Coordinates of C-alpha atoms in Angstrom, one line a residue:
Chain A
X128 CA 114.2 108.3 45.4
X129 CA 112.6 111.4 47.1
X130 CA 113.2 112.7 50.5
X131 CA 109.5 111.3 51.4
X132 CA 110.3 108.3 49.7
X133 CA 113.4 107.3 51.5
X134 CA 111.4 108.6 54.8
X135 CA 108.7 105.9 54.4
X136 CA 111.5 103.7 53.8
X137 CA 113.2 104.1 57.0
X138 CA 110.5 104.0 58.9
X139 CA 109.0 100.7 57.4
X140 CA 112.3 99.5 57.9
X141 CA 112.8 100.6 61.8
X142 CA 109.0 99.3 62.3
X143 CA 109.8 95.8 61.2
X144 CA 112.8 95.2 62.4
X145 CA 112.1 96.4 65.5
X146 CA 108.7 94.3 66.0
X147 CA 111.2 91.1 64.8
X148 CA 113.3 91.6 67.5
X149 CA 111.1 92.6 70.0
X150 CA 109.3 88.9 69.0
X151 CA 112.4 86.7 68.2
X152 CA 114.6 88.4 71.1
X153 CA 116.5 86.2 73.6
X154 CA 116.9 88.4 76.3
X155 CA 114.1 90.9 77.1
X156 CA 115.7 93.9 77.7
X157 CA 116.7 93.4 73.6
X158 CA 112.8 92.6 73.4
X159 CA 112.2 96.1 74.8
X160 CA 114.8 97.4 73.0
X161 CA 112.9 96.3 69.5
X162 CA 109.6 97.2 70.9
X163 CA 111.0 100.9 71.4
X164 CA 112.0 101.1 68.0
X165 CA 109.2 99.8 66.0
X166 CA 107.2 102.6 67.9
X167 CA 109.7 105.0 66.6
X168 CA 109.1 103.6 63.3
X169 CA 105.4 104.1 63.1
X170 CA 106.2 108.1 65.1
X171 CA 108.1 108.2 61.2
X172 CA 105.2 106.8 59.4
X173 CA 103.4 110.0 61.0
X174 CA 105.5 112.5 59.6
X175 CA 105.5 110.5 56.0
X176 CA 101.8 111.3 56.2
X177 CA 102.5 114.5 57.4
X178 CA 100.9 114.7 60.8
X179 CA 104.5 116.3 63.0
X180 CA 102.2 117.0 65.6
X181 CA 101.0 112.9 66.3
X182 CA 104.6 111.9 65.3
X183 CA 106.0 114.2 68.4
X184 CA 102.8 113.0 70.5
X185 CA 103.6 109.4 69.8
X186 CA 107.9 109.5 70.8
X187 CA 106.9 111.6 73.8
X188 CA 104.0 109.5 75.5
X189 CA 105.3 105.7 73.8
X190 CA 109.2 106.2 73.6
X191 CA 109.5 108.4 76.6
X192 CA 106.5 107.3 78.7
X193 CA 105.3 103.5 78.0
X194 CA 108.6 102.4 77.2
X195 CA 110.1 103.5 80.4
X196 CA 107.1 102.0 82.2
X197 CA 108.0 99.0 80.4
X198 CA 111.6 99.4 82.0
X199 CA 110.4 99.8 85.5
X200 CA 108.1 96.5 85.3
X201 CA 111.5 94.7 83.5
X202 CA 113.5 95.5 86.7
X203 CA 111.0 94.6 88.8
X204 CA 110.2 91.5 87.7
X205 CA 114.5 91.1 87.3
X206 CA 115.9 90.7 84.0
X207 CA 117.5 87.6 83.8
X208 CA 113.8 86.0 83.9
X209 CA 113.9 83.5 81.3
X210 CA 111.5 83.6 78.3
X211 CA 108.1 81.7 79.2
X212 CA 108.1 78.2 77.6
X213 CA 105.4 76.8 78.6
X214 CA 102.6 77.9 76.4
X215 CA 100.3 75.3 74.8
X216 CA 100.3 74.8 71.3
X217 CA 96.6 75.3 70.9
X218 CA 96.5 78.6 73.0
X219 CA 99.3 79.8 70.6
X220 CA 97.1 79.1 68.2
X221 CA 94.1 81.0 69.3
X222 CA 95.9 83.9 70.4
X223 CA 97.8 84.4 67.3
X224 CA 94.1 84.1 65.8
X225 CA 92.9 86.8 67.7
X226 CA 95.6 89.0 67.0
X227 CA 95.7 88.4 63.2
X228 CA 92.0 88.7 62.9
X229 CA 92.0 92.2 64.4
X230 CA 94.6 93.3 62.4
X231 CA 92.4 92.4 59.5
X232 CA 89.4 94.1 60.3
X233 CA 91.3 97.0 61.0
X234 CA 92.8 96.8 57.5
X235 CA 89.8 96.2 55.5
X236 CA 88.4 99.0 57.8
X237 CA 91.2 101.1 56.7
X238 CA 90.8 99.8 53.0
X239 CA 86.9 100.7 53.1
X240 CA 87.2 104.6 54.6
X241 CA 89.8 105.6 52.3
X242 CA 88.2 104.3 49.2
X243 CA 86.4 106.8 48.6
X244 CA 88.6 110.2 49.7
X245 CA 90.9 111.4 47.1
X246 CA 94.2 109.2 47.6
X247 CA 96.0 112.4 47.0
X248 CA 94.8 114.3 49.3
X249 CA 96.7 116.2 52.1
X250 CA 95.4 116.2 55.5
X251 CA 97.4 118.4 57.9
X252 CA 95.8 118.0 61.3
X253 CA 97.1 120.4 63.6
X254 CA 97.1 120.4 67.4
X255 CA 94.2 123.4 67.8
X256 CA 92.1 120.8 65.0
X257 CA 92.2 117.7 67.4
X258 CA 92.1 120.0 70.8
X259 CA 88.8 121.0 69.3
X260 CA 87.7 117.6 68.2
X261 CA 88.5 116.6 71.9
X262 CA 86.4 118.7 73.7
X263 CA 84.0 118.8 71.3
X264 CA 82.5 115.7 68.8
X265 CA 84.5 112.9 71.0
X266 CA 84.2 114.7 74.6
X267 CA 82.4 111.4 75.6
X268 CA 84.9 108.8 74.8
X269 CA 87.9 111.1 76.1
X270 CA 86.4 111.9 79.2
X271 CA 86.1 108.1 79.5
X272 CA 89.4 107.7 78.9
X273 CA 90.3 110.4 82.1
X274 CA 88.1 108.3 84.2
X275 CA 89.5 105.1 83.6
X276 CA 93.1 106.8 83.9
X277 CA 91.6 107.9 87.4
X278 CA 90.6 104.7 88.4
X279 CA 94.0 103.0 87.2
X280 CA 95.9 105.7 89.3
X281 CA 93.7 105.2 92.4
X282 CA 94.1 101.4 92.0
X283 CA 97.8 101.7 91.7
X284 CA 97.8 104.1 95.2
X285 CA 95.9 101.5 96.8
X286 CA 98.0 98.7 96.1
X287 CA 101.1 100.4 96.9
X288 CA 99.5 101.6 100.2
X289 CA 98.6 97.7 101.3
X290 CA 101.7 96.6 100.7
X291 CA 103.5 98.9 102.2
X292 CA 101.2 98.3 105.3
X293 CA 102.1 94.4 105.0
X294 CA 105.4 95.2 105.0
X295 CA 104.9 97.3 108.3
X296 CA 102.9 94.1 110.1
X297 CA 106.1 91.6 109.8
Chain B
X222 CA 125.4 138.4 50.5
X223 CA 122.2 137.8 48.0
X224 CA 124.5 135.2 46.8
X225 CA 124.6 133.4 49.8
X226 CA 120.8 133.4 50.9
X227 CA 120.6 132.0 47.3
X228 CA 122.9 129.5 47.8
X229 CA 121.0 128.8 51.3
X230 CA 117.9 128.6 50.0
X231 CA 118.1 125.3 48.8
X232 CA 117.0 122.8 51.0
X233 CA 119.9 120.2 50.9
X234 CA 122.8 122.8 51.7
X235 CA 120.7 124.7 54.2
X236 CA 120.6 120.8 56.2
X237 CA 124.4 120.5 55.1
X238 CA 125.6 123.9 56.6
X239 CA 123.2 123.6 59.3
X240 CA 124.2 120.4 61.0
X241 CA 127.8 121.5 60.5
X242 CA 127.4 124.2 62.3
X243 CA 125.4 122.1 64.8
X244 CA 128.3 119.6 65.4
X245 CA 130.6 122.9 65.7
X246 CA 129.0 124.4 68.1
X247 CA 128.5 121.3 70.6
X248 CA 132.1 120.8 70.6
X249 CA 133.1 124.4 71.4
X250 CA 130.6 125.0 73.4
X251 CA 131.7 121.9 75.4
X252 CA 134.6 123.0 75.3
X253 CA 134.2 126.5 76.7
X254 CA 131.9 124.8 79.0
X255 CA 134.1 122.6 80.8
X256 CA 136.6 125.2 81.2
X257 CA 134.3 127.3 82.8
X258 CA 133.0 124.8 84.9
X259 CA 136.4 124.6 86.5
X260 CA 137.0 128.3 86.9
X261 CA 133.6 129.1 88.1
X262 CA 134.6 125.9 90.6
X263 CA 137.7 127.6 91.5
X264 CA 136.5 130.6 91.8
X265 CA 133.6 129.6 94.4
X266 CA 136.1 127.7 96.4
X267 CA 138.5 130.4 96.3
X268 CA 141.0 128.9 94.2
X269 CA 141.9 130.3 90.4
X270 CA 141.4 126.8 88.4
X271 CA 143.3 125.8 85.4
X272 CA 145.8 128.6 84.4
X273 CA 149.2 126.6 83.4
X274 CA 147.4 125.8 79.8
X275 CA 147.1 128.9 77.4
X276 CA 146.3 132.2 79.0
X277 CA 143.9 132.0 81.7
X278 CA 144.1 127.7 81.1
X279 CA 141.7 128.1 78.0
X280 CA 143.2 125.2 76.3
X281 CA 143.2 123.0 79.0
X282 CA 140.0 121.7 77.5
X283 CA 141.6 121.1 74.2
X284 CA 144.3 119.3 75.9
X285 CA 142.1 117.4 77.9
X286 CA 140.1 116.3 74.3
X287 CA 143.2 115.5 73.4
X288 CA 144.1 113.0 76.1
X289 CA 140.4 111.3 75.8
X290 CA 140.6 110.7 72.4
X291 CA 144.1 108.9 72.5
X292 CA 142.7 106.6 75.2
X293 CA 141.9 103.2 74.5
X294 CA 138.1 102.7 74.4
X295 CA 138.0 99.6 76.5
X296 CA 134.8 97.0 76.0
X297 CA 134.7 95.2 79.5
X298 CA 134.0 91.4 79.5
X299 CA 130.6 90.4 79.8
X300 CA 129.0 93.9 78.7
X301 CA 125.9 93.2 76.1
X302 CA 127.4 94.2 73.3
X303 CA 125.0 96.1 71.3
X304 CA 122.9 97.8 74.1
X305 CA 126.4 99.0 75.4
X306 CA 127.8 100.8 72.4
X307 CA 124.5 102.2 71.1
X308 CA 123.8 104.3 74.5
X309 CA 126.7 106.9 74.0
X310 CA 125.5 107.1 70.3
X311 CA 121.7 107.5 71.1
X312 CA 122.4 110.2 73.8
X313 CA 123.1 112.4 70.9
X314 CA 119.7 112.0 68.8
X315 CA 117.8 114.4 71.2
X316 CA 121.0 117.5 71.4
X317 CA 121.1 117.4 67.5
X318 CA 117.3 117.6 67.3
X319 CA 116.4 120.6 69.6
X320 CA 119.8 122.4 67.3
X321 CA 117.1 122.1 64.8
X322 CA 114.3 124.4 66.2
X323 CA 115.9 126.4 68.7
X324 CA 115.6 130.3 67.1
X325 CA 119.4 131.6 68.0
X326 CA 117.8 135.0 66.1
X327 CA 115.2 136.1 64.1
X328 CA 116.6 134.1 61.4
X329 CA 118.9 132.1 62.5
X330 CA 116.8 129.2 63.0
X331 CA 117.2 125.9 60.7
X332 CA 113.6 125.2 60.6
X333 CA 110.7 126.4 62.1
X334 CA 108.5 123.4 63.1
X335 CA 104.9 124.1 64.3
X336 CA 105.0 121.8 67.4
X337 CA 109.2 123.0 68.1
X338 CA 108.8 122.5 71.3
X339 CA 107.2 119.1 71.2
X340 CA 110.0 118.4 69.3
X341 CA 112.4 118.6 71.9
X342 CA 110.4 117.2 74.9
X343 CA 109.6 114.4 72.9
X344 CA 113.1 113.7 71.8
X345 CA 114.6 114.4 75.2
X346 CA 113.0 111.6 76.2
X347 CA 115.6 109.8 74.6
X348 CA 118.5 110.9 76.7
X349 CA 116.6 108.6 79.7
X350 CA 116.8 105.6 77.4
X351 CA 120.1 106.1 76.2
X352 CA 120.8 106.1 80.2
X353 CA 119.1 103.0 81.1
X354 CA 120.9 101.5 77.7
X355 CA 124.0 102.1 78.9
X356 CA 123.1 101.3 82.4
X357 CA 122.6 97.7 81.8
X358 CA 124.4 97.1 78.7
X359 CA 127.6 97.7 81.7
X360 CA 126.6 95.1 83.3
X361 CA 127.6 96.6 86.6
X362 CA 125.4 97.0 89.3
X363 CA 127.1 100.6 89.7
X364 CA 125.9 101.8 86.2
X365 CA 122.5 99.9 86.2
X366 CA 121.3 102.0 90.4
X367 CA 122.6 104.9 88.5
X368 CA 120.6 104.7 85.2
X369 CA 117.4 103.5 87.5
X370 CA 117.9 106.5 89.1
X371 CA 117.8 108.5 86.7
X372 CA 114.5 107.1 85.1
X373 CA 112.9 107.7 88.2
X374 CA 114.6 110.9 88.9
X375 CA 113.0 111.7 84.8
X376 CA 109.6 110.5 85.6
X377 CA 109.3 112.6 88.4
X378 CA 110.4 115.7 86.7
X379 CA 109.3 115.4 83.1
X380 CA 105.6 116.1 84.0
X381 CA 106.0 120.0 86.3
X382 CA 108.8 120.3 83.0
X383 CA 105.9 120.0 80.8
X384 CA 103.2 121.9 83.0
X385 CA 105.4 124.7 83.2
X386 CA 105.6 125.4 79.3
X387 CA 102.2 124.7 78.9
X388 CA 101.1 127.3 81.0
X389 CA 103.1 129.6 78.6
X390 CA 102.0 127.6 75.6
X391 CA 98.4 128.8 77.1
X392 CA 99.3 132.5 76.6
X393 CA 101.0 132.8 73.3
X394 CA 98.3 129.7 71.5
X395 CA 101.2 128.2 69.6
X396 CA 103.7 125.2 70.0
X397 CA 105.9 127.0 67.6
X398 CA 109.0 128.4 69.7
X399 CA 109.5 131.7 67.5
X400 CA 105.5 132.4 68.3
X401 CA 106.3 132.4 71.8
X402 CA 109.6 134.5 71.4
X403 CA 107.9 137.1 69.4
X404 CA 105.0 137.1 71.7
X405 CA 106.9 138.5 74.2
X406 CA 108.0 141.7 72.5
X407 CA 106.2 144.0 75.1
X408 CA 107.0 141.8 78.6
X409 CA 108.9 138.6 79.5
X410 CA 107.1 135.8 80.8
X411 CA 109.3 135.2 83.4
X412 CA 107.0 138.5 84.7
X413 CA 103.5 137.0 84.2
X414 CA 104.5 133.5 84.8
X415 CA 107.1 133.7 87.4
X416 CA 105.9 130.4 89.2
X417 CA 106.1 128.3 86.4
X418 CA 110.0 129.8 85.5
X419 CA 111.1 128.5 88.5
X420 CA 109.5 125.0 88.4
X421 CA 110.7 124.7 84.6
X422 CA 114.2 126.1 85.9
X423 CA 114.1 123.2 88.9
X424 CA 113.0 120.9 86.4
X425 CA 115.1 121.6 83.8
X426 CA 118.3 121.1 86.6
X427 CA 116.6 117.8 87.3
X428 CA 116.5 116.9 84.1
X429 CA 120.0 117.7 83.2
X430 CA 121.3 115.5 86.1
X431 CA 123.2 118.4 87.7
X432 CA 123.9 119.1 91.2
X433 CA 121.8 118.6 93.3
X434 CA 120.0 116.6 91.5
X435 CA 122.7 114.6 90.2
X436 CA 122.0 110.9 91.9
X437 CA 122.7 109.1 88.6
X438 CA 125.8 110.1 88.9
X439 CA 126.7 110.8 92.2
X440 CA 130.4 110.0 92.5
X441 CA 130.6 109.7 96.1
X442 CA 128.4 106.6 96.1
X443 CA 128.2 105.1 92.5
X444 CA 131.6 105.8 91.1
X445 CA 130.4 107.5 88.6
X446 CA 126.9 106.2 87.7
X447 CA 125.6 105.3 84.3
X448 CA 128.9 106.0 82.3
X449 CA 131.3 103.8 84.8
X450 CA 132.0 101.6 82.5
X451 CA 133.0 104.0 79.5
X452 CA 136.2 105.1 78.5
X453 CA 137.9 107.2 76.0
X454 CA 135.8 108.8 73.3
X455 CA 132.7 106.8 74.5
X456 CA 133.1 108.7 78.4
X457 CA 133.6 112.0 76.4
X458 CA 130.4 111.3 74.0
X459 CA 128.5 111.5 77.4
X460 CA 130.2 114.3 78.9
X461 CA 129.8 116.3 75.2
X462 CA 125.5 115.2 75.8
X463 CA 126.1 116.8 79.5
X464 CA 127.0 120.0 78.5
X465 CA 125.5 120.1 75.6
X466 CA 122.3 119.7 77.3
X467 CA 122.6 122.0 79.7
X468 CA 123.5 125.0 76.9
X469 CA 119.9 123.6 75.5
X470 CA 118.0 123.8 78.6
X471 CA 119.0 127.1 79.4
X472 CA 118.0 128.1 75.4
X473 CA 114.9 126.5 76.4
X474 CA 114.3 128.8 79.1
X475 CA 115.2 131.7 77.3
X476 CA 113.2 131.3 74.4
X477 CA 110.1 130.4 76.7
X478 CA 110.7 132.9 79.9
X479 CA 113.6 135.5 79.0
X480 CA 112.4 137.0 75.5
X481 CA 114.6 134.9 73.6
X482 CA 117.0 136.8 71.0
X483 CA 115.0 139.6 71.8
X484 CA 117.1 143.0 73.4
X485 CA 117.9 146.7 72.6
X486 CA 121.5 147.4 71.1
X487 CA 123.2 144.1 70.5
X488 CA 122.3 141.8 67.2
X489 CA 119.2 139.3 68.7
X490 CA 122.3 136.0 68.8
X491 CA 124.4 137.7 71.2
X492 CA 121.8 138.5 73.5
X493 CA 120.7 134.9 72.9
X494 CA 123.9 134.0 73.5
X495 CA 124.3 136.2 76.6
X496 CA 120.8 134.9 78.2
X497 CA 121.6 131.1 77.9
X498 CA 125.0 131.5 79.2
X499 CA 124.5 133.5 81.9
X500 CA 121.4 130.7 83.3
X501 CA 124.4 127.8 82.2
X502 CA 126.8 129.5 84.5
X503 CA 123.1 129.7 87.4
X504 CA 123.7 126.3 87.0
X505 CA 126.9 125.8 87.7
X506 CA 126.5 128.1 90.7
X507 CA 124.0 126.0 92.1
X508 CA 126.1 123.0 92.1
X509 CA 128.6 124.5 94.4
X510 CA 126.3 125.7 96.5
X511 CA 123.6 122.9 97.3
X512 CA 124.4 120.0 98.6
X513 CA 123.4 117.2 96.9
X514 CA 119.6 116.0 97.8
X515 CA 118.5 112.6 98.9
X516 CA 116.5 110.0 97.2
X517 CA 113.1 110.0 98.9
X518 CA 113.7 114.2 99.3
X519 CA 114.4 114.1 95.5
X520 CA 110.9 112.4 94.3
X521 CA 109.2 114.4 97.3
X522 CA 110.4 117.7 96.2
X523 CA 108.4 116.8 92.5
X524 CA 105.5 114.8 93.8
X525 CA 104.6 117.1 96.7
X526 CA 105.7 120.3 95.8
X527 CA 106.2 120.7 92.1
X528 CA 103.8 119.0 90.4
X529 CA 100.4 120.7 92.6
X530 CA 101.9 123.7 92.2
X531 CA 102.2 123.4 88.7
X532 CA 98.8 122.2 88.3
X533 CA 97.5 125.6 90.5
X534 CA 99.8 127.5 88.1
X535 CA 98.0 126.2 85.3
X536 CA 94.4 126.7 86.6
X537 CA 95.2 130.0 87.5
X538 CA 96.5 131.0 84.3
X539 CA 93.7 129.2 82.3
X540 CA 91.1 130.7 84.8
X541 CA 92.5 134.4 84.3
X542 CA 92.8 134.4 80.5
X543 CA 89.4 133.5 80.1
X544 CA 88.6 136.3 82.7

């Protein structure tokens, strides 16, 4: 077994077992736990295909960033919270619908695109390539992106600023 | 000597040697570390520190390895298991990383990665969830305000942290940390980019959970923070990441603001060397000289102060390179 090999391995490995516990998890600090490390999973599925540069990208803003948010809304909410039960069978239904039909599209979209490119093929993407694509061919959509990071940010001020003024009435 | 570089060459013993000589040098340089930490304490308090040890007390450290590893390691009752004993072993996945692509010399360097020093940020978010792991897996309300804390205290920092480099990263067009070292053959940056060496300095303090900033651990109030729980090898595992990490963010900040391995007379490691101990030992003045800093004043000092200026620094900068 190669060194790539083994890599793709690993990573497959951390990805599912981590999304397994992160589903089947009793307490949800464990479920965060899991979530944390199937992102770390797919950062090592980036550096199989040979991208280091979205592999860093994706520990720094999911494992570092999101995750930690995650931790933040756990301790909020307290962590002894028990697990949801009372779901309805047919809204399990439908959502697990939704989510498995999305995750085939994006397969057979996957499937269709790389049909046709040599499956040998190397593509090493560096930072300066997609700083360029950025500001360039998809300057729409990211500026879109800042803007609705804007309006979360603003959104987020506001709330924190009425409920610290409801605080201040009693 | 061809031999050797032979020998080296191949990919398998060059990992071999090279995390050998990682896992050397964290112990020793923990070692030497904690010995100076307690004559530099001494010293500042006008006392003389450990001298009964060894001349001068330098193997009180060993002693004191010694004593830690024939403790007991002690698993208190109610402690969730797995979350508790993987946070001393996770704190280590970030120091062994940014071994990897810090350039001691010109070629002293196990591998250099294009992004290097995405590599560490990125994995140095790790140390913060190793924290809150071993924060709640205590199950101690001591350990868990601690290791809250600290993710707060990371939040706050990690972004002027980032801002800083970038504004560097601007000048020299590279991630790639022996880019940035060679680029500064002529002049330092600390010289053009004073402003953002002292918020990545700050930052990098922060980060390391030292004095003043060291509310995670602040003994006076939380016993001892995050690692209350911990004993025996499992306490020193934390202790080792401590130090190790502050050797690594003064590396950080030579490589990025002091010219690196760069300097006349003396092989490029020793000056390295020479360069990141001198900022560890800046560090270990500042803890004996600031107090430590409150909550609210800890977040404000980032939010207020920090991060705008490190948002001016980076205008500036991009605004004057294009000029």
């Amino acid at each position: 077994m190669s060194i790539g090999e083994s890599i793709f391995l690993l990573a497959i490995a951390a990805t599912m077992g981590g999304a397994l516990t992160a589903v089947f998890a009793r307490s949800i600090v464990h479920a965060m736990m899991g979530l944390i490390t199937a992102l770390f999973g797919i950062a090592g599925l980036y550096v199989y295909l040979n991208n280091t540069f979205l592999a860093m990208m994706q520990i720094l803003i999911y494992v570092g960033a999101i995750s930690i948010l995650i931790a933040f809304a756990i301790m909020l909410l307290g962590p002894d919270s028990k697990k949801y039960t009372g779901f309805s069978v047919p809204g399990k239904l439908i959502s697990a619908l939704a989510v498995a039909a999305v995750s085939v599209v994006m397969f057979v979209r996957f499937i269709l695109t790389n049909l046709k490119g040599d499956p040998h093929a190397v593509y090493a993407v560096t930072a300066k390539d997609l700083g360029r694509i950025f500001t360039d061919r998809l300057v729409l959509p990211f500026e879109l992106i800042s803007l609705l990071l804007v309006v979360a940010i603003i959104g987020a001020v506001m709330l924190s600023i009425s409920s610290r003024n409801s605080r201040g009435d009693k | 000597m061809e031999q050797i570089l032979k020998i080296l060459d191949i990919e398998g013993v060059r990992l071999a040697v090279g995390l050998l000589a990682v896992f050397l040098f964290v112990v020793v340089n923990a070692l030497i570390l904690t010995w100076a930490e307690r004559k530099v304490a001494g010293h500042m308090q006008l006392r003389i520190g450990p001298k009964e040890v060894g001349p001068y007390g330098l193997i009180q450290p060993l002693a004191d390895a010694m004593k830690l590893l024939g403790k007991e390691i002690i698993t208190p009752r109610n402690v969730d298991k797995p979350i508790f004993y993987l946070g001393p072993i996770m704190i280590f996945i970030p120091v062994l990383v940014a071994f990897v692509v810090i350039p001691f010399d010109s070629y002293l360097q196990v591998r250099d990665i294009n992004v290097g020093i995405l590599v560490i940020l990125a994995f140095s978010s790790f140390t913060v969830l190793s924290i809150l792991m071993a924060g709640w897996g205590s199950n101690n309300k001591y350990s868990l305000i601690g290791s809250i804390r600290s993710i707060a205290q990371s939040v706050a920092y990690e972004i002027p942290l980032l801002l800083s480099l970038l504004a560097v990263i601007m000048m020299t067009n590279s991630l790639s940390l022996k880019d940035v070292v060679v680029a500064q053959k002529g002049i330092w940056f600390i010289f053009l980019q004073p402003v953002a060496f002292i918020i990545y300095f700050i930052a990098a303090v922060a980060e390391t959970n030292r004095t003043p900033f060291d509310l995670p651990e602040a003994e006076s109030e939380l016993v001892a923070g995050y690692h209350t729980e911990y004993s025996g090898m499992m306490f020193a595992l934390f202790f080792l990441a401590e130090y190790t990490n502050m050797f690594i963010v003064s590396a950080i900040t030579v490589t990025f603001f002091l010219g690196g391995y760069q300097g006349p007379f003396l092989p490029g490691i020793v000056w390295f060397l020479l360069k990141s101990y001198f900022l560890v030992f800046v560090m270990m003045w500042f803890r004996w000289t600031f107090p430590r800093v409150r909550f609210d004043q800890l977040l404000n000092i980032s939010w207020k102060a920090l991060i705008p200026l490190s948002f001016i620094n980076l205008l500036v900068t991009g605004g004057l390179l294009k000029l």
